[in-house]
Coordinates of C-alpha atoms in Angstrom, one line a residue:
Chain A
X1 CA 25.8 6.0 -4.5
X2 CA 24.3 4.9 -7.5
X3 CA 22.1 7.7 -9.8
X4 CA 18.9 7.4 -9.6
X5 CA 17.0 6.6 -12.9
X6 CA 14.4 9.0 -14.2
X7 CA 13.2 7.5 -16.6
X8 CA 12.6 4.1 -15.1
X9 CA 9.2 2.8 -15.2
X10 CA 9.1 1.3 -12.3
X11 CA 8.7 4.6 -10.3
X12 CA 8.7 2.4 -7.0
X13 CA 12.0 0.3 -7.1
X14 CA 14.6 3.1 -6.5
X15 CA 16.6 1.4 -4.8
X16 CA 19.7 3.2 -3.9
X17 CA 21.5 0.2 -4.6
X18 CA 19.7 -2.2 -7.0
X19 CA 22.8 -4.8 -7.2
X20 CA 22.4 -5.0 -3.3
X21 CA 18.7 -5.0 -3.1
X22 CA 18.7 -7.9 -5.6
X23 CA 21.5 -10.2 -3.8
X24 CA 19.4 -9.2 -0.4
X25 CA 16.1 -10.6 -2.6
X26 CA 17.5 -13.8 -3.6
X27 CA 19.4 -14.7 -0.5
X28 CA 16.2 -13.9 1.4
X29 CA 13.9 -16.6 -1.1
X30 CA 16.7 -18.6 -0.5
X31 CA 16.9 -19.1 3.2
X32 CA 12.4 -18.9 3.1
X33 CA 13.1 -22.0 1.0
X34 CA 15.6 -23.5 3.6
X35 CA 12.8 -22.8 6.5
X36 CA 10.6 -24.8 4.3
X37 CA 6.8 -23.7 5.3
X38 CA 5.0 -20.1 5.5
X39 CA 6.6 -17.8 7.5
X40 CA 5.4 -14.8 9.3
X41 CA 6.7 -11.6 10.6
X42 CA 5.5 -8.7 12.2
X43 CA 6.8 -5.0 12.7
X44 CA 5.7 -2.6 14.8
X45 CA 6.8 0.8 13.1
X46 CA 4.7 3.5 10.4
X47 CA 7.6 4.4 8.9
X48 CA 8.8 0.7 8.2
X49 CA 5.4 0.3 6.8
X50 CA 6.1 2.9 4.7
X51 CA 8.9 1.8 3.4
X52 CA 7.7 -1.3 2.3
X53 CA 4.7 -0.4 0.8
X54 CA 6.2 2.7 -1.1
X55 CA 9.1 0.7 -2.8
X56 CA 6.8 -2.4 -3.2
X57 CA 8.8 -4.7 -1.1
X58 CA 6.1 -7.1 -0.6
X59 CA 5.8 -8.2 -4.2
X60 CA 9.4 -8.8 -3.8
X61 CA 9.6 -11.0 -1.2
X62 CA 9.6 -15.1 -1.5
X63 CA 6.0 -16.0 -1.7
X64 CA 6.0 -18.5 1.5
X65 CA 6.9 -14.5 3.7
X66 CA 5.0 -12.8 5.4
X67 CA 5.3 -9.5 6.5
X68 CA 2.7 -7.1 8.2
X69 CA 2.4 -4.3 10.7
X70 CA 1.4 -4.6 13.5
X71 CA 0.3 -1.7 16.4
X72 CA 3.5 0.6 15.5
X73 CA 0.9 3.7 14.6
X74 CA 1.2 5.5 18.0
X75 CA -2.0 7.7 16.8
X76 CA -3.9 4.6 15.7
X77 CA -3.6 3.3 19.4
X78 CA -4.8 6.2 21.3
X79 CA -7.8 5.1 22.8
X80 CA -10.9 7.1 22.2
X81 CA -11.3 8.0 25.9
X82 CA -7.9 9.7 26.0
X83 CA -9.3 12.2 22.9
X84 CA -12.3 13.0 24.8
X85 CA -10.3 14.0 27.3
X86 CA -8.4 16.3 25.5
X87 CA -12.0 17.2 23.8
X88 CA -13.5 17.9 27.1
X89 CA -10.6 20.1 28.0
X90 CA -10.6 22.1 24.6
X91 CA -14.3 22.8 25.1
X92 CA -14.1 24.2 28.8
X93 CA -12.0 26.6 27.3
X94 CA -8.5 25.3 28.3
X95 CA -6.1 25.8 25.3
X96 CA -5.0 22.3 23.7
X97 CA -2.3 21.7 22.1
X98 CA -1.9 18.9 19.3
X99 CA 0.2 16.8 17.4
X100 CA -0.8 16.8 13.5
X101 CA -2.0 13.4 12.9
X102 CA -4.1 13.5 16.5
X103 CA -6.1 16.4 15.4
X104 CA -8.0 14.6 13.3
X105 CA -8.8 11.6 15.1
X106 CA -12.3 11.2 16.1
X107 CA -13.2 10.6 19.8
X108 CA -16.6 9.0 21.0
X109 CA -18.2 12.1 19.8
X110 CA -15.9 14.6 18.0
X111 CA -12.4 14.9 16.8
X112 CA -9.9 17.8 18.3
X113 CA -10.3 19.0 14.4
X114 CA -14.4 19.5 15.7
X115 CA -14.1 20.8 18.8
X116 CA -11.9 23.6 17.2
X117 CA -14.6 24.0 14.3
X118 CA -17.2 24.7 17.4
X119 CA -14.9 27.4 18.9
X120 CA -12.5 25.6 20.7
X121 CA -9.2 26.7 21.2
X122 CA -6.7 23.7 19.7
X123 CA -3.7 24.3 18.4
X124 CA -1.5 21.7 16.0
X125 CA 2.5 21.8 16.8
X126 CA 5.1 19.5 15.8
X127 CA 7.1 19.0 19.4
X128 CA 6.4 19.1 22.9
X129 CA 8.9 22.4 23.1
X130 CA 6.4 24.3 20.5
X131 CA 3.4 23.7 23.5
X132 CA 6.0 24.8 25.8
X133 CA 6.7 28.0 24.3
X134 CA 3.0 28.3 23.5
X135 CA 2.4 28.4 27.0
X136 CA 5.1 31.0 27.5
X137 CA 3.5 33.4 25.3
X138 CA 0.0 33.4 26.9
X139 CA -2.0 33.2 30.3
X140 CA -4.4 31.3 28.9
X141 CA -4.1 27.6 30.7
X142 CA -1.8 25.1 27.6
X143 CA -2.3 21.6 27.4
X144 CA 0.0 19.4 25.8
X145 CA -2.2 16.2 24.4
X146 CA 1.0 14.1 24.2
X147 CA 0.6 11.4 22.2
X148 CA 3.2 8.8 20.9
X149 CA 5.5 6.0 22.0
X150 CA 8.7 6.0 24.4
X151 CA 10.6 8.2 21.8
X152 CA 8.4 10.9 21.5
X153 CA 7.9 10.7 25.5
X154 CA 11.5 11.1 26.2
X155 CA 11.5 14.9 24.5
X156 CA 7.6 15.7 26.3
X157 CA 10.1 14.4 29.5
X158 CA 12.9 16.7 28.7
X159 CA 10.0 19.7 28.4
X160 CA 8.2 18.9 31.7
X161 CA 11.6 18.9 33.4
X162 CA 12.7 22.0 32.2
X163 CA 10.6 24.5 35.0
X164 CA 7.5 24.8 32.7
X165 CA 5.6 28.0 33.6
X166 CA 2.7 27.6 35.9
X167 CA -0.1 27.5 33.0
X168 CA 1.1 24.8 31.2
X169 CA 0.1 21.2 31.8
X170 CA 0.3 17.6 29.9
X171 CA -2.2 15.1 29.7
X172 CA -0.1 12.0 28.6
X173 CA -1.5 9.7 26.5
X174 CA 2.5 8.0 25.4
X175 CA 2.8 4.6 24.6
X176 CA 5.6 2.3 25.2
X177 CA 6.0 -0.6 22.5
X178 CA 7.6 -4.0 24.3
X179 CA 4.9 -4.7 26.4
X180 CA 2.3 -5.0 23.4
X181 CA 5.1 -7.2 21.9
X182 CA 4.3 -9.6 24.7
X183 CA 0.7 -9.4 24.3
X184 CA 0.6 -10.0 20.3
X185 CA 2.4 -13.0 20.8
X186 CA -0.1 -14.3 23.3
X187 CA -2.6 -13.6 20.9
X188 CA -4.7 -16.8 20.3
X189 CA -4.6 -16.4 16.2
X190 CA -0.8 -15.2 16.2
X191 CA 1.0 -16.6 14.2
X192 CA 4.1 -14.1 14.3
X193 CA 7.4 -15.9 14.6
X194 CA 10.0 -12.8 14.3
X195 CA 9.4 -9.5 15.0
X196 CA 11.3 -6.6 13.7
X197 CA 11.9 -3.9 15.8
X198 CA 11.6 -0.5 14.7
X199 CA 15.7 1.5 14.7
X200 CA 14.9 4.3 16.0
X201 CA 12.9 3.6 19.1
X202 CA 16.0 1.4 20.0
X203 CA 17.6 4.1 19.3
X204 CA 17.0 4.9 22.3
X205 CA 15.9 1.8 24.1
X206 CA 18.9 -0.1 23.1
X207 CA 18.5 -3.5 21.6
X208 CA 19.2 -5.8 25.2
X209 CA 15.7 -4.9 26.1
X210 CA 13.8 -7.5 23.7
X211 CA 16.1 -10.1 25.4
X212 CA 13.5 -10.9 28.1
X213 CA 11.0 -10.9 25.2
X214 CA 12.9 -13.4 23.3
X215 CA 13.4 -15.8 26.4
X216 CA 10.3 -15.3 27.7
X217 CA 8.2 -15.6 24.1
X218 CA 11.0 -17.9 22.6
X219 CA 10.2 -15.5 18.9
X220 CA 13.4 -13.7 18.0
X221 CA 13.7 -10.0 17.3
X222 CA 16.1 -8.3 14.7
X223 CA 16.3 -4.5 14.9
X224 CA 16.0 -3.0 11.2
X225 CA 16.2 0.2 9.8
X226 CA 13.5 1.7 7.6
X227 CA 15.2 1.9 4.5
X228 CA 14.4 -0.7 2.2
X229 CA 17.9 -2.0 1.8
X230 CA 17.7 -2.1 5.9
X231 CA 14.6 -3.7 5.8
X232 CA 15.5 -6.4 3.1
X233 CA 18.8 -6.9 5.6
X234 CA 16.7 -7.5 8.3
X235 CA 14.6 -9.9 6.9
X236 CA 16.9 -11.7 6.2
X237 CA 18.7 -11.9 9.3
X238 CA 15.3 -12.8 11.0
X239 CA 14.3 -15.3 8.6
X240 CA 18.2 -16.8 9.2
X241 CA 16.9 -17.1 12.9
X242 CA 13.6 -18.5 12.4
X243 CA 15.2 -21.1 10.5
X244 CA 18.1 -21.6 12.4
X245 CA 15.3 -21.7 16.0
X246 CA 18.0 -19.6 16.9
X247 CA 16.6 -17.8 19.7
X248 CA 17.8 -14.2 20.4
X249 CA 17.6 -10.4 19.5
X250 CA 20.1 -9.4 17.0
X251 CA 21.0 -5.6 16.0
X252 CA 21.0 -5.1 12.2
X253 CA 21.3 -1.2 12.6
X254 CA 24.1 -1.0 14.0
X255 CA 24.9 2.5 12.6
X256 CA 21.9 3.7 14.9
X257 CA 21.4 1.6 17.4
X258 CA 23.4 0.0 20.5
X259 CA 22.8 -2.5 23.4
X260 CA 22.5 0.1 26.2
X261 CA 20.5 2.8 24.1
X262 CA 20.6 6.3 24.9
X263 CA 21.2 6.3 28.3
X264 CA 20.6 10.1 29.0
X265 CA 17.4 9.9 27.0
X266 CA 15.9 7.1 29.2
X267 CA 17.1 8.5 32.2
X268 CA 14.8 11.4 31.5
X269 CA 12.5 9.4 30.5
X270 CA 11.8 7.4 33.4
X271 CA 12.6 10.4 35.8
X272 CA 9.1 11.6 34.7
X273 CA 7.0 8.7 33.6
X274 CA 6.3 5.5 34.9
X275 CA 4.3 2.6 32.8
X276 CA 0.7 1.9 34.0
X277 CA -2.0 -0.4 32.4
X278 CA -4.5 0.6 29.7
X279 CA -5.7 0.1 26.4
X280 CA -4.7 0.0 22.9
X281 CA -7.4 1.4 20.3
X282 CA -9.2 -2.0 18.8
X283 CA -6.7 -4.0 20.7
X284 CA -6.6 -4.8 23.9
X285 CA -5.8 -3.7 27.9
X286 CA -1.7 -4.0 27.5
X287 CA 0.0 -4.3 31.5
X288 CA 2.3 -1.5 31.4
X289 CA 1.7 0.0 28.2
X290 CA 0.8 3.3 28.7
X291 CA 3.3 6.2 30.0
X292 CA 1.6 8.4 33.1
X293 CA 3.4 11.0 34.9
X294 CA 4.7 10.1 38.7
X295 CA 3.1 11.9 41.2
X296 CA 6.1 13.6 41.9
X297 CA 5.4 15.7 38.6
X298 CA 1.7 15.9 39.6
X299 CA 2.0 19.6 39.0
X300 CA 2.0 19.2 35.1
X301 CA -0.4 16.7 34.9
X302 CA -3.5 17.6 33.2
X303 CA -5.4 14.7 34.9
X304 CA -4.5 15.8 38.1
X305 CA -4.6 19.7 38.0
X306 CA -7.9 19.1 35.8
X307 CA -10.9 17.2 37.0
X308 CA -11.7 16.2 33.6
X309 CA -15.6 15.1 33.3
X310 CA -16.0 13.5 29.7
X311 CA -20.2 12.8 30.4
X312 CA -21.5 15.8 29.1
X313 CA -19.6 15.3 25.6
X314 CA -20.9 11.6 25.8
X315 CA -24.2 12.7 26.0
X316 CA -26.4 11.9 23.2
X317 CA -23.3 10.7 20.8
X318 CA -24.4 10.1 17.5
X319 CA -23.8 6.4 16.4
X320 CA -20.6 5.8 14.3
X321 CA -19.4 3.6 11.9
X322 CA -17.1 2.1 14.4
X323 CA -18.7 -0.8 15.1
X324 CA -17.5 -2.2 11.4
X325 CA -14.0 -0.7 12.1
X326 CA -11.7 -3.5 12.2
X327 CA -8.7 -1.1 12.7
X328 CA -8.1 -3.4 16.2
X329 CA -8.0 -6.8 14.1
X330 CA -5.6 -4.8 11.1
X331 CA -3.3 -3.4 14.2
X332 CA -3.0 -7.0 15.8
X333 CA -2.0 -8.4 12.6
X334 CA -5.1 -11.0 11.9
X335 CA -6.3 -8.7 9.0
X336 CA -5.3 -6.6 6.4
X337 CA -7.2 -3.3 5.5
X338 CA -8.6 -5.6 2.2
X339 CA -10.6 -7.2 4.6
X340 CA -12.5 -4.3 5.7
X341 CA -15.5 -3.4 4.7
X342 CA -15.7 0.4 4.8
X343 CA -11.7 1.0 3.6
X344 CA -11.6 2.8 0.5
X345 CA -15.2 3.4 0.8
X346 CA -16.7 5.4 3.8
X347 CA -13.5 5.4 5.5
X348 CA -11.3 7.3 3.5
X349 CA -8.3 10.3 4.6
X350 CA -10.7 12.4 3.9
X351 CA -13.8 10.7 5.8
X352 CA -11.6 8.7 8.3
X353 CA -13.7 6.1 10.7
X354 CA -10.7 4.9 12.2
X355 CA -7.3 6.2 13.6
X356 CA -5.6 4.2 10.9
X357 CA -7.3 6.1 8.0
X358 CA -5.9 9.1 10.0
X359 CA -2.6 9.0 10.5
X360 CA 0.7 9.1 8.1
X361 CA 1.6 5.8 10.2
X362 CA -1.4 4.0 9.7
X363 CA -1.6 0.7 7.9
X364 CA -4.8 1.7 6.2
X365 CA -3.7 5.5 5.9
X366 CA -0.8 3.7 3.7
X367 CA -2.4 1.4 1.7
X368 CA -4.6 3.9 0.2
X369 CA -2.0 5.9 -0.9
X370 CA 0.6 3.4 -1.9
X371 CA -1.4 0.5 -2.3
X372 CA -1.0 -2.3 -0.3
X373 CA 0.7 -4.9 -2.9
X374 CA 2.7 -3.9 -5.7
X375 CA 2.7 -5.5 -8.3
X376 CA 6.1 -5.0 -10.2
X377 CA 8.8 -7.2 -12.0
X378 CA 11.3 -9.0 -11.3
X379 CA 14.6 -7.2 -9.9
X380 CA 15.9 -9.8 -12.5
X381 CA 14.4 -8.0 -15.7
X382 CA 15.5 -4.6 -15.1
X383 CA 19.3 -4.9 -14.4
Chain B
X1 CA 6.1 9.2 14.0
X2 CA 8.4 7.3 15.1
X3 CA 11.5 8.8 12.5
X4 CA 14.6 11.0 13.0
X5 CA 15.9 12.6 10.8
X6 CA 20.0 13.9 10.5
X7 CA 21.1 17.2 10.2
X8 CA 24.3 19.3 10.6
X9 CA 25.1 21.0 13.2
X10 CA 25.6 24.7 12.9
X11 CA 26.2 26.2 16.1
X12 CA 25.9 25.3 19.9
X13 CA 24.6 27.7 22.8
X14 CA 24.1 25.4 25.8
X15 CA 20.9 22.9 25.4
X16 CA 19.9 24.9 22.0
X17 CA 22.2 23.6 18.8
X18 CA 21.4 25.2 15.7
X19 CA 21.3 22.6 13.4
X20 CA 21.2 22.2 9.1
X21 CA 18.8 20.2 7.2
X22 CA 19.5 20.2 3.8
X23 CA 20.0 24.1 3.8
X24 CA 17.0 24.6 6.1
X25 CA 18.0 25.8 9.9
X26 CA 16.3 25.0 12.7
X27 CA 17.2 25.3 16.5
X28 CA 17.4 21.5 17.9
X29 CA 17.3 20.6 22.0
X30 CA 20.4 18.7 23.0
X31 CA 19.2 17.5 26.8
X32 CA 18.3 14.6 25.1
X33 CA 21.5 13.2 23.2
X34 CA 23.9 11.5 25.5
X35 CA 27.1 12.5 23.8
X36 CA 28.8 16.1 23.8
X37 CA 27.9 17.5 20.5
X38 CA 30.0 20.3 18.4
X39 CA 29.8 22.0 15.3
X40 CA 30.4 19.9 12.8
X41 CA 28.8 17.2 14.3
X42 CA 25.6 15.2 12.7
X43 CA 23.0 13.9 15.2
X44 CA 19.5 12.5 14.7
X45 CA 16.5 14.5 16.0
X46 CA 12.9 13.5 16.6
X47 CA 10.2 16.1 17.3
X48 CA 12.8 19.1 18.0
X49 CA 15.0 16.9 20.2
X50 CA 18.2 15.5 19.3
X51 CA 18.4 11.9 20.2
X52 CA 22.1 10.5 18.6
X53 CA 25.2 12.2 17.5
X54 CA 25.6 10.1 14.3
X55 CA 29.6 8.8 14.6
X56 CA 31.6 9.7 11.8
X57 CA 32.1 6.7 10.2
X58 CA 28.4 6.1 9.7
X59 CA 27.1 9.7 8.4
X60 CA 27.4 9.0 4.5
X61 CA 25.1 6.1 5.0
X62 CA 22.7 7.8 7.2
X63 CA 22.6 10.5 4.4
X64 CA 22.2 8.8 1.8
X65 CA 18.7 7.6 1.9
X66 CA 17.0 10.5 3.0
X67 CA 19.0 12.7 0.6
X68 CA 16.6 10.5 -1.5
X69 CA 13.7 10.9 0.3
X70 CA 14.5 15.0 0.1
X71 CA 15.6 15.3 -3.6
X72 CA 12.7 13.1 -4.7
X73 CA 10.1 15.7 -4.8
X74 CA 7.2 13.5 -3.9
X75 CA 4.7 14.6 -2.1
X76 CA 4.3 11.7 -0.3
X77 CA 3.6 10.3 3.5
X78 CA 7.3 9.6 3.4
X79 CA 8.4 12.6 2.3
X80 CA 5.9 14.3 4.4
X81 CA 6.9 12.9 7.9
X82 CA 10.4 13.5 7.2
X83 CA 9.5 17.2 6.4
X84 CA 7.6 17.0 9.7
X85 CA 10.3 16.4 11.6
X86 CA 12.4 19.1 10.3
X87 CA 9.3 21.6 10.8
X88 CA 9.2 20.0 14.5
X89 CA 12.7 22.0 15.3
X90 CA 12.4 25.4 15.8
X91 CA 12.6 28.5 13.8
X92 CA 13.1 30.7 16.4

């Protein structure tokens, strides 16, 4: 592994492996000039986002590619609805129980983060087993606000399945990812012809499962890590594809990621949840996109032990900024958070309008601390 | 987040493995993993649950990058999330 440099200037490019990183860089101008017109990509991960933006990969990339992200932020796309129903459960006096990111997110009205400020009991914890023991240690009534896609579901599964004590509930609000797939590339104004999948959601999925999606949607689908050698790999092999109209899924992460998946993992998975309809934040009604719990588990879900009435928080809510939110627009990929109005300005981390200023995995959340185009040298001038 | 994050496992007692990030030790879930898992071992865990034993062959360059990520010192989102995760496995 080679040292990393100190000194450089060029705090961003630390690539492990700069010789790599610059033969990925020009094979990958190299095949965007073989395709021969624009190109453009979408992924569907925060933490690829990340990656790019914190090592600058855009201003490396051929300037005929385009990559952006597109609804991977499982925070960003929790509909406001679902947080006033974890709101309206909090202020009843029903313990909630939060991911980190999610706290913050404003409902119609208030944020978890408000309700608690007003006297409600929320509590942040980092996985669905810290709820589970919270609700072990009390008698006060625990709700787990579960929030994320089909990875996070799979350990709220294992919890729910593992005789949870009579108090404790979960109001799901999961996600699961390859149905919105379908949807974005239905989108009138897409113009996504490769997606890259995030590695390790097929870490558990397995990578056969976009095959439909490639038949179906004839775009092809390489699975990347989130390292920015990974990512640089993956372009390239998608690129290869999209020049090639070679239609099919192909599994650049191999070290993480297999055709089947984790079999155990989905097993659990779809022992406790089944996919239902719903919406995306700012996007749209995705078929099958949301994770609910089967009636067989009926006893741990919040919806059903809870007859959750949201009109009395709705009552007299105070106009928000949301109306000039394009968060919905930025998450389907037509626009960047440049083009919004309010980013950088009243919607800051600190002031957030929408879920994307919120959390770690947001596009906007991201560009404001990394910037959302780098502009650095050449690979060429350093080495 | 949608990130795991590699660790070393210490110890196993049933479903619970204690497991080593970077000298921090935290009590993993194995329910989740679909392989038998043993000392020794390196899997991947999300939120507290283990979701891969990381074969052999391909732990160095699973390492490597967040071994960057850790020693970097930034205080980053990054940096942060992969923290998260190794705050989302138990102390206790």
């Amino acid at each position: 592994m080679d040292a990393i440099r100190d000194e450089s200037p060029w705090k961003r490019l630390e690539f492990r492996d700069p010789k790599r990183a610059q033969v990925l860089c020009q094979t990958l101008r190299r095949v965007c000039d073989q395709v021969g017109r624009p190109v453009s990509v979408m992924h569907v991960c925060g933490t690829h986002e990340q990656s790019i933006a914190r090592f600058g990969l855009r201003s490396l990339l051929p300037p005929n590619l385009n990559v952006f992200m597109g609804p991977g932020c499982p925070v960003c796309v929790t509909d406001m609805p679902e947080v006033d129903e974890a709101v309206a459960l909090a202020l009843r006096g029903v313990t909630v129980a939060t991911f980190g990111d999610m706290f913050r997110v404003p409902g119609s009205v208030l944020s978890l983060a408000e309700a608690k400020a007003q006297g409600a009991d929320v509590r942040v914890v980092y996985s669905p087993w810290d709820a589970l023991r919270l609700a072990q240690s009390t008698d006060r009534e625990v709700v787990f606000f579960a929030t994320g896609f089909e990875t996070t579901a799979v350990a709220t599964a294992a919890v729910i399945l593992s005789h949870p004590p009579p108090n404790f509930s979960v109001l799901s609000a999961h996600k699961y990812i390859p149905p919105v797939m379908e949807i974005i590339a239905e989108m009138p104004d897409t113009r996504v012809q490769g997606f890259l999948a995030a590695g390790h959601a097929a870490t558990i999925t397995g990578w056969k499962i976009f095959e439909r999606f490639v038949e179906r949607h004839r775009i092809p689908v390489v699975v990347g890590g989130f390292e920015p050698l990974d990512i640089l790999a993956a372009l390239v092999r998608l690129v290869e594809l999209i020049r090639d109209g070679d239609l099919r899924v192909v599994n650049a992460y191999p070290r993480c990621v297999t055709p089947e998946g984790n079999r155990q993992a989905q097993r659990l998975l779809w022992e406790v949840f089944e996919t239902v309809g719903g919406t995306w934040r700012g996007i749209a009604h995705i078929p099958n996109g949301n994770l609910r719990i089967r009636a067989k588990y009926a006893g741990v879900d919040a919806r059903r032990r809870y007859d959750i009435d949201v009109s009395d928080l709705l009552k007299g809510a105070p106009p928000r900024l949301t109306q000039e939110c394009i968060c919905g627009d930025i998450m389907a990929g037509i626009a960047s958070p440049y083009d919004c109005r309010l980013f950088g300005k009243e919607c800051t981390p600190q002031n957030p309008v929408g879920a994307c200023m919120v959390s770690s995995e947001g596009t906007c959340k991201i560009w404001y601390e990394y910037g959302g185009h780098v502009v650095v040298e050449d690979l060429e001038a350093r080495s | 987040m949608c990130l795991g994050v590699p660790g070393k496992v210490v110890e196993v007692n049933g479903l619970v493995a204690v497991v080593d990030f970077w000298g921090t030790r935290r009590k993993v879930r194995l329910e989740t993993v679909d392989q038998p898992v043993q000392p020794g071992d390196y899997v991947l865990v999300h939120v507290g649950f283990a979701i891969r034993r990381i074969p052999e062959e391909e732990i160095e360059e699973t390492l490597a990058f967040y071994d960057f990520v850790v020693r970097s010192a930034e205080n980053d989102l990054m940096s942060g999330d992969v923290r998260g995760e190794i705050d989302a496995a138990r102390e206790d």
